[in-house]
């Protein structure tokens, strides 16, 4: 069975992408914290002259990591709404995506 996707609800797409990118960013945060800590320790070992104190640098990095999922979610929402609106406009002009589905049949006993 072939169906055509005519329209995507922009706000729903925005909510879905906000949740998706917000959760996806949680996968990156531990690695970014690890690399940030390694970089700040390496910079201190190199004797970086007039560098701020290590706890200050690390605290700013941790603060950024706390805000990162919210930033990703906000960007996901904005670009989800924009992408859905652009898709809807293009679907009117050139037609939507053609998707092929298979009917779900119960197993025979």
mmCIF file of N, CA and C in Angstrom:
data_model
loop_
_atom_site.group_PDB
_atom_site.id
_atom_site.type_symbol
_atom_site.label_atom_id
_atom_site.label_comp_id
_atom_site.label_asym_id
_atom_site.label_seq_id
_atom_site.Cartn_x
_atom_site.Cartn_y
_atom_site.Cartn_z
ATOM 1 N N UNK A 1 0.850 -1.155 0.000
ATOM 2 C CA UNK A 1 0.000 0.000 0.000
ATOM 3 C C UNK A 1 0.909 1.236 0.000
ATOM 4 N N UNK A 2 0.723 2.104 -0.975
ATOM 5 C CA UNK A 2 1.554 3.290 -1.104
ATOM 6 C C UNK A 2 0.755 4.518 -0.679
ATOM 7 N N UNK A 3 1.333 5.308 0.219
ATOM 8 C CA UNK A 3 0.691 6.520 0.723
ATOM 9 C C UNK A 3 1.614 7.704 0.489
ATOM 10 N N UNK A 4 1.028 8.881 0.435
ATOM 11 C CA UNK A 4 1.811 10.095 0.236
ATOM 12 C C UNK A 4 1.674 10.976 1.474
ATOM 13 N N UNK A 5 2.801 11.421 2.001
ATOM 14 C CA UNK A 5 2.823 12.318 3.159
ATOM 15 C C UNK A 5 2.593 13.742 2.659
ATOM 16 N N UNK A 6 1.396 14.284 2.930
ATOM 17 C CA UNK A 6 1.027 15.602 2.418
ATOM 18 C C UNK A 6 1.492 16.735 3.320
ATOM 19 N N UNK A 7 1.456 16.514 4.636
ATOM 20 C CA UNK A 7 1.712 17.618 5.557
ATOM 21 C C UNK A 7 2.292 17.088 6.859
ATOM 22 N N UNK A 8 3.177 17.895 7.453
ATOM 23 C CA UNK A 8 3.727 17.616 8.777
ATOM 24 C C UNK A 8 3.316 18.777 9.676
ATOM 25 N N UNK A 9 2.756 18.484 10.836
ATOM 26 C CA UNK A 9 2.367 19.538 11.781
ATOM 27 C C UNK A 9 3.638 20.178 12.342
ATOM 28 N N UNK A 10 3.888 21.455 12.060
ATOM 29 C CA UNK A 10 5.149 22.075 12.472
ATOM 30 C C UNK A 10 5.407 22.051 13.976
ATOM 31 N N UNK A 11 4.397 22.361 14.793
ATOM 32 C CA UNK A 11 4.634 22.370 16.243
ATOM 33 C C UNK A 11 4.919 20.970 16.776
ATOM 34 N N UNK A 12 4.239 19.976 16.234
ATOM 35 C CA UNK A 12 4.498 18.603 16.676
ATOM 36 C C UNK A 12 5.903 18.169 16.262
ATOM 37 N N UNK A 13 6.313 18.538 15.057
ATOM 38 C CA UNK A 13 7.673 18.219 14.611
ATOM 39 C C UNK A 13 8.693 18.926 15.493
ATOM 40 N N UNK A 14 8.398 20.177 15.868
ATOM 41 C CA UNK A 14 9.291 20.911 16.757
ATOM 42 C C UNK A 14 9.424 20.246 18.115
ATOM 43 N N UNK A 15 8.299 19.793 18.670
ATOM 44 C CA UNK A 15 8.344 19.119 19.976
ATOM 45 C C UNK A 15 9.120 17.808 19.902
ATOM 46 N N UNK A 16 8.887 17.055 18.829
ATOM 47 C CA UNK A 16 9.587 15.772 18.683
ATOM 48 C C UNK A 16 11.093 15.980 18.545
ATOM 49 N N UNK A 17 11.500 16.927 17.703
ATOM 50 C CA UNK A 17 12.929 17.159 17.513
ATOM 51 C C UNK A 17 13.566 17.790 18.744
ATOM 52 N N UNK A 18 12.820 18.597 19.492
ATOM 53 C CA UNK A 18 13.356 19.148 20.737
ATOM 54 C C UNK A 18 13.664 18.023 21.719
ATOM 55 N N UNK A 19 12.731 17.097 21.876
ATOM 56 C CA UNK A 19 12.959 15.962 22.778
ATOM 57 C C UNK A 19 14.094 15.085 22.266
ATOM 58 N N UNK A 20 14.122 14.833 20.959
ATOM 59 C CA UNK A 20 15.148 13.967 20.375
ATOM 60 C C UNK A 20 16.542 14.558 20.569
ATOM 61 N N UNK A 21 16.728 15.829 20.199
ATOM 62 C CA UNK A 21 18.056 16.436 20.308
ATOM 63 C C UNK A 21 18.439 16.696 21.759
ATOM 64 N N UNK A 22 17.468 17.007 22.612
ATOM 65 C CA UNK A 22 17.776 17.172 24.026
ATOM 66 C C UNK A 22 18.291 15.882 24.642
ATOM 67 N N UNK A 23 17.634 14.763 24.330
ATOM 68 C CA UNK A 23 18.094 13.464 24.843
ATOM 69 C C UNK A 23 19.397 13.036 24.187
ATOM 70 N N UNK A 24 19.552 13.320 22.903
ATOM 71 C CA UNK A 24 20.778 12.954 22.202
ATOM 72 C C UNK A 24 21.982 13.687 22.786
ATOM 73 N N UNK A 25 21.786 14.928 23.192
ATOM 74 C CA UNK A 25 22.904 15.685 23.760
ATOM 75 C C UNK A 25 23.376 15.084 25.080
ATOM 76 N N UNK A 26 22.484 14.381 25.780
ATOM 77 C CA UNK A 26 22.890 13.752 27.038
ATOM 78 C C UNK A 26 23.924 12.654 26.817
ATOM 79 N N UNK A 27 23.982 12.104 25.614
ATOM 80 C CA UNK A 27 25.020 11.120 25.301
ATOM 81 C C UNK A 27 26.387 11.773 25.172
ATOM 82 N N UNK A 28 26.423 13.031 24.724
ATOM 83 C CA UNK A 28 27.691 13.715 24.485
ATOM 84 C C UNK A 28 28.271 14.353 25.736
ATOM 85 N N UNK A 29 27.431 14.716 26.682
ATOM 86 C CA UNK A 29 27.881 15.469 27.854
ATOM 87 C C UNK A 29 28.982 14.751 28.632
ATOM 88 N N UNK A 30 28.883 13.445 28.956
ATOM 89 C CA UNK A 30 29.970 12.817 29.718
ATOM 90 C C UNK A 30 31.311 12.859 28.982
ATOM 91 N N UNK A 31 31.288 12.643 27.673
ATOM 92 C CA UNK A 31 32.535 12.676 26.912
ATOM 93 C C UNK A 31 33.109 14.088 26.862
ATOM 94 N N UNK A 32 32.244 15.075 26.706
ATOM 95 C CA UNK A 32 32.718 16.455 26.674
ATOM 96 C C UNK A 32 33.297 16.863 28.024
ATOM 97 N N UNK A 33 32.682 16.416 29.108
ATOM 98 C CA UNK A 33 33.229 16.709 30.437
ATOM 99 C C UNK A 33 34.598 16.067 30.618
ATOM 100 N N UNK A 34 34.739 14.835 30.158
ATOM 101 C CA UNK A 34 36.022 14.143 30.269
ATOM 102 C C UNK A 34 37.105 14.871 29.483
ATOM 103 N N UNK A 35 36.825 15.210 28.234
ATOM 104 C CA UNK A 35 37.820 15.897 27.408
ATOM 105 C C UNK A 35 38.111 17.301 27.930
ATOM 106 N N UNK A 36 37.095 17.959 28.474
ATOM 107 C CA UNK A 36 37.304 19.282 29.042
ATOM 108 C C UNK A 36 38.233 19.199 30.257
ATOM 109 N N UNK A 37 38.013 18.193 31.103
ATOM 110 C CA UNK A 37 38.871 18.028 32.277
ATOM 111 C C UNK A 37 40.298 17.706 31.856
ATOM 112 N N UNK A 38 40.443 16.821 30.870
ATOM 113 C CA UNK A 38 41.794 16.485 30.399
ATOM 114 C C UNK A 38 42.480 17.712 29.805
ATOM 115 N N UNK A 39 41.753 18.506 29.052
ATOM 116 C CA UNK A 39 42.336 19.703 28.448
ATOM 117 C C UNK A 39 42.737 20.735 29.479
ATOM 118 N N UNK A 40 41.915 20.919 30.505
ATOM 119 C CA UNK A 40 42.263 21.916 31.515
ATOM 120 C C UNK A 40 43.462 21.466 32.341
ATOM 121 N N UNK A 41 43.565 20.167 32.631
ATOM 122 C CA UNK A 41 44.743 19.676 33.348
ATOM 123 C C UNK A 41 45.992 19.780 32.483
ATOM 124 N N UNK A 42 45.864 19.494 31.204
ATOM 125 C CA UNK A 42 47.013 19.594 30.301
ATOM 126 C C UNK A 42 47.470 21.040 30.175
ATOM 127 N N UNK A 43 46.540 21.962 30.136
ATOM 128 C CA UNK A 43 46.903 23.376 30.042
ATOM 129 C C UNK A 43 47.631 23.828 31.297
ATOM 130 N N UNK A 44 47.213 23.335 32.446
ATOM 131 C CA UNK A 44 47.897 23.698 33.695
ATOM 132 C C UNK A 44 49.301 23.105 33.735
ATOM 133 N N UNK A 45 49.474 21.921 33.181
ATOM 134 C CA UNK A 45 50.791 21.281 33.169
ATOM 135 C C UNK A 45 51.762 22.017 32.255
ATOM 136 N N UNK A 46 51.244 22.659 31.223
ATOM 137 C CA UNK A 46 52.089 23.396 30.285
ATOM 138 C C UNK A 46 52.492 24.757 30.840
ATOM 139 N N UNK A 47 51.963 25.117 31.984
ATOM 140 C CA UNK A 47 52.316 26.402 32.595
ATOM 141 C C UNK A 47 51.765 27.563 31.802
ATOM 142 N N UNK A 48 50.480 27.589 31.643
ATOM 143 C CA UNK A 48 49.821 28.576 30.803
ATOM 144 C C UNK A 48 49.786 29.979 31.364
ATOM 145 N N UNK A 49 50.810 30.478 31.976
ATOM 146 C CA UNK A 49 50.961 31.881 32.366
ATOM 147 C C UNK A 49 49.786 32.428 33.152
ATOM 148 N N UNK A 50 49.110 33.408 32.595
ATOM 149 C CA UNK A 50 48.033 34.115 33.289
ATOM 150 C C UNK A 50 46.691 33.431 33.068
ATOM 151 N N UNK A 51 46.648 32.137 33.300
ATOM 152 C CA UNK A 51 45.397 31.392 33.130
ATOM 153 C C UNK A 51 44.551 31.509 34.391
ATOM 154 N N UNK A 52 43.233 31.508 34.252
ATOM 155 C CA UNK A 52 42.381 31.510 35.444
ATOM 156 C C UNK A 52 42.570 30.212 36.240
ATOM 157 N N UNK A 53 42.119 30.236 37.449
ATOM 158 C CA UNK A 53 42.264 29.063 38.313
ATOM 159 C C UNK A 53 41.515 27.871 37.722
ATOM 160 N N UNK A 54 42.071 26.690 37.931
ATOM 161 C CA UNK A 54 41.491 25.458 37.398
ATOM 162 C C UNK A 54 40.043 25.251 37.840
ATOM 163 N N UNK A 55 39.704 25.450 39.117
ATOM 164 C CA UNK A 55 38.295 25.255 39.499
ATOM 165 C C UNK A 55 37.350 26.201 38.752
ATOM 166 N N UNK A 56 37.805 27.420 38.485
ATOM 167 C CA UNK A 56 36.972 28.371 37.744
ATOM 168 C C UNK A 56 36.723 27.877 36.327
ATOM 169 N N UNK A 57 37.767 27.413 35.663
ATOM 170 C CA UNK A 57 37.630 26.905 34.293
ATOM 171 C C UNK A 57 36.722 25.686 34.264
ATOM 172 N N UNK A 58 36.946 24.770 35.195
ATOM 173 C CA UNK A 58 36.147 23.552 35.230
ATOM 174 C C UNK A 58 34.690 23.881 35.557
ATOM 175 N N UNK A 59 34.479 24.833 36.467
ATOM 176 C CA UNK A 59 33.117 25.237 36.829
ATOM 177 C C UNK A 59 32.367 25.844 35.658
ATOM 178 N N UNK A 60 33.051 26.644 34.863
ATOM 179 C CA UNK A 60 32.405 27.212 33.678
ATOM 180 C C UNK A 60 32.052 26.115 32.681
ATOM 181 N N UNK A 61 32.944 25.143 32.527
ATOM 182 C CA UNK A 61 32.676 24.033 31.611
ATOM 183 C C UNK A 61 31.496 23.196 32.066
ATOM 184 N N UNK A 62 31.426 22.929 33.365
ATOM 185 C CA UNK A 62 30.305 22.152 33.901
ATOM 186 C C UNK A 62 29.003 22.934 33.730
ATOM 187 N N UNK A 63 29.053 24.241 33.966
ATOM 188 C CA UNK A 63 27.867 25.067 33.751
ATOM 189 C C UNK A 63 27.399 25.013 32.307
ATOM 190 N N UNK A 64 28.354 25.035 31.383
ATOM 191 C CA UNK A 64 28.009 24.927 29.965
ATOM 192 C C UNK A 64 27.392 23.565 29.674
ATOM 193 N N UNK A 65 27.920 22.513 30.272
ATOM 194 C CA UNK A 65 27.396 21.164 30.030
ATOM 195 C C UNK A 65 25.985 21.008 30.588
ATOM 196 N N UNK A 66 25.685 21.704 31.675
ATOM 197 C CA UNK A 66 24.330 21.653 32.230
ATOM 198 C C UNK A 66 23.350 22.338 31.275
ATOM 199 N N UNK A 67 23.788 23.418 30.650
ATOM 200 C CA UNK A 67 22.917 24.160 29.732
ATOM 201 C C UNK A 67 22.850 23.540 28.340
ATOM 202 N N UNK A 68 23.805 22.690 27.997
ATOM 203 C CA UNK A 68 23.882 22.131 26.649
ATOM 204 C C UNK A 68 22.617 21.385 26.219
ATOM 205 N N UNK A 69 22.042 20.483 27.033
ATOM 206 C CA UNK A 69 20.817 19.802 26.590
ATOM 207 C C UNK A 69 19.661 20.765 26.319
ATOM 208 N N UNK A 70 19.566 21.838 27.107
ATOM 209 C CA UNK A 70 18.506 22.817 26.876
ATOM 210 C C UNK A 70 18.742 23.580 25.572
ATOM 211 N N UNK A 71 20.004 23.892 25.290
ATOM 212 C CA UNK A 71 20.339 24.564 24.033
ATOM 213 C C UNK A 71 20.028 23.655 22.847
ATOM 214 N N UNK A 72 20.425 22.390 22.932
ATOM 215 C CA UNK A 72 20.132 21.437 21.854
ATOM 216 C C UNK A 72 18.621 21.288 21.663
ATOM 217 N N UNK A 73 17.878 21.213 22.767
ATOM 218 C CA UNK A 73 16.421 21.068 22.668
ATOM 219 C C UNK A 73 15.802 22.300 22.013
ATOM 220 N N UNK A 74 16.267 23.482 22.386
ATOM 221 C CA UNK A 74 15.730 24.709 21.788
ATOM 222 C C UNK A 74 16.027 24.757 20.293
ATOM 223 N N UNK A 75 17.251 24.412 19.916
ATOM 224 C CA UNK A 75 17.602 24.410 18.494
ATOM 225 C C UNK A 75 16.821 23.327 17.743
ATOM 226 N N UNK A 76 16.608 22.182 18.383
ATOM 227 C CA UNK A 76 15.811 21.129 17.767
ATOM 228 C C UNK A 76 14.389 21.586 17.512
ATOM 229 N N UNK A 77 13.814 22.319 18.470
ATOM 230 C CA UNK A 77 12.456 22.828 18.294
ATOM 231 C C UNK A 77 12.395 23.820 17.139
ATOM 232 N N UNK A 78 13.315 24.779 17.136
ATOM 233 C CA UNK A 78 13.310 25.815 16.097
ATOM 234 C C UNK A 78 13.474 25.195 14.717
ATOM 235 N N UNK A 79 14.467 24.323 14.567
ATOM 236 C CA UNK A 79 14.712 23.743 13.252
ATOM 237 C C UNK A 79 13.664 22.692 12.883
ATOM 238 N N UNK A 80 13.020 22.077 13.870
ATOM 239 C CA UNK A 80 11.916 21.168 13.578
ATOM 240 C C UNK A 80 10.732 21.909 12.990
ATOM 241 N N UNK A 81 10.407 23.064 13.574
ATOM 242 C CA UNK A 81 9.302 23.878 13.062
ATOM 243 C C UNK A 81 9.633 24.394 11.663
ATOM 244 N N UNK A 82 10.852 24.891 11.487
ATOM 245 C CA UNK A 82 11.256 25.415 10.175
ATOM 246 C C UNK A 82 11.254 24.306 9.128
ATOM 247 N N UNK A 83 11.812 23.152 9.470
ATOM 248 C CA UNK A 83 11.876 22.039 8.512
ATOM 249 C C UNK A 83 10.484 21.572 8.106
ATOM 250 N N UNK A 84 9.578 21.466 9.067
ATOM 251 C CA UNK A 84 8.214 21.031 8.748
ATOM 252 C C UNK A 84 7.511 22.056 7.870
ATOM 253 N N UNK A 85 7.707 23.336 8.156
ATOM 254 C CA UNK A 85 7.073 24.377 7.342
ATOM 255 C C UNK A 85 7.613 24.357 5.915
ATOM 256 N N UNK A 86 8.919 24.178 5.768
ATOM 257 C CA UNK A 86 9.514 24.104 4.430
ATOM 258 C C UNK A 86 9.020 22.854 3.708
ATOM 259 N N UNK A 87 8.941 21.730 4.418
ATOM 260 C CA UNK A 87 8.426 20.506 3.795
ATOM 261 C C UNK A 87 6.996 20.722 3.301
ATOM 262 N N UNK A 88 6.159 21.329 4.139
ATOM 263 C CA UNK A 88 4.764 21.559 3.752
ATOM 264 C C UNK A 88 4.667 22.434 2.506
ATOM 265 N N UNK A 89 5.511 23.444 2.424
ATOM 266 C CA UNK A 89 5.512 24.316 1.251
ATOM 267 C C UNK A 89 5.941 23.548 0.001
ATOM 268 N N UNK A 90 7.022 22.784 0.117
ATOM 269 C CA UNK A 90 7.503 22.009 -1.030
ATOM 270 C C UNK A 90 6.529 20.903 -1.414
ATOM 271 N N UNK A 91 5.866 20.312 -0.430
ATOM 272 C CA UNK A 91 4.910 19.239 -0.725
ATOM 273 C C UNK A 91 3.728 19.770 -1.535
ATOM 274 N N UNK A 92 3.354 21.023 -1.313
ATOM 275 C CA UNK A 92 2.281 21.625 -2.112
ATOM 276 C C UNK A 92 2.723 21.805 -3.564
ATOM 277 N N UNK A 93 3.982 22.172 -3.755
ATOM 278 C CA UNK A 93 4.481 22.460 -5.097
ATOM 279 C C UNK A 93 4.808 21.207 -5.895
ATOM 280 N N UNK A 94 5.529 20.271 -5.257
ATOM 281 C CA UNK A 94 6.034 19.120 -6.025
ATOM 282 C C UNK A 94 5.507 17.782 -5.539
ATOM 283 N N UNK A 95 4.659 17.793 -4.552
ATOM 284 C CA UNK A 95 4.125 16.536 -4.026
ATOM 285 C C UNK A 95 4.932 16.084 -2.823
ATOM 286 N N UNK A 96 4.297 15.296 -1.984
ATOM 287 C CA UNK A 96 4.945 14.842 -0.758
ATOM 288 C C UNK A 96 5.768 13.587 -0.971
ATOM 289 N N UNK A 97 6.333 13.112 0.115
ATOM 290 C CA UNK A 97 7.079 11.855 0.083
ATOM 291 C C UNK A 97 6.125 10.702 -0.165
ATOM 292 N N UNK A 98 6.530 9.785 -0.995
ATOM 293 C CA UNK A 98 5.730 8.583 -1.216
ATOM 294 C C UNK A 98 6.295 7.479 -0.336
ATOM 295 N N UNK A 99 5.454 6.974 0.538
ATOM 296 C CA UNK A 99 5.848 5.939 1.483
ATOM 297 C C UNK A 99 5.084 4.670 1.169
ATOM 298 N N UNK A 100 5.749 3.550 1.311
ATOM 299 C CA UNK A 100 5.092 2.271 1.045
ATOM 300 C C UNK A 100 4.951 1.516 2.357
ATOM 301 N N UNK A 101 3.727 1.095 2.644
ATOM 302 C CA UNK A 101 3.428 0.373 3.869
ATOM 303 C C UNK A 101 2.902 -1.008 3.534
ATOM 304 N N UNK A 102 3.061 -1.889 4.488
ATOM 305 C CA UNK A 102 2.534 -3.242 4.358
ATOM 306 C C UNK A 102 1.463 -3.413 5.423
ATOM 307 N N UNK A 103 0.286 -3.910 5.060
ATOM 308 C CA UNK A 103 -0.757 -4.085 6.075
ATOM 309 C C UNK A 103 -0.327 -5.119 7.116
ATOM 310 N N UNK A 104 -0.661 -4.837 8.355
ATOM 311 C CA UNK A 104 -0.325 -5.734 9.454
ATOM 312 C C UNK A 104 -1.394 -6.816 9.533
ATOM 313 N N UNK A 105 -1.003 -8.050 9.270
ATOM 314 C CA UNK A 105 -1.958 -9.157 9.291
ATOM 315 C C UNK A 105 -1.696 -10.024 10.514
ATOM 316 N N UNK A 106 -2.755 -10.432 11.189
ATOM 317 C CA UNK A 106 -2.553 -11.311 12.346
ATOM 318 C C UNK A 106 -2.018 -12.665 11.882
ATOM 319 N N UNK A 107 -1.193 -13.316 12.715
ATOM 320 C CA UNK A 107 -0.654 -14.630 12.329
ATOM 321 C C UNK A 107 -1.761 -15.682 12.239
ATOM 322 N N UNK A 108 -1.624 -16.568 11.288
ATOM 323 C CA UNK A 108 -2.591 -17.657 11.122
ATOM 324 C C UNK A 108 -2.217 -18.816 12.034
ATOM 325 N N UNK A 109 -3.219 -19.374 12.721
ATOM 326 C CA UNK A 109 -2.958 -20.510 13.624
ATOM 327 C C UNK A 109 -3.178 -21.813 12.929
#
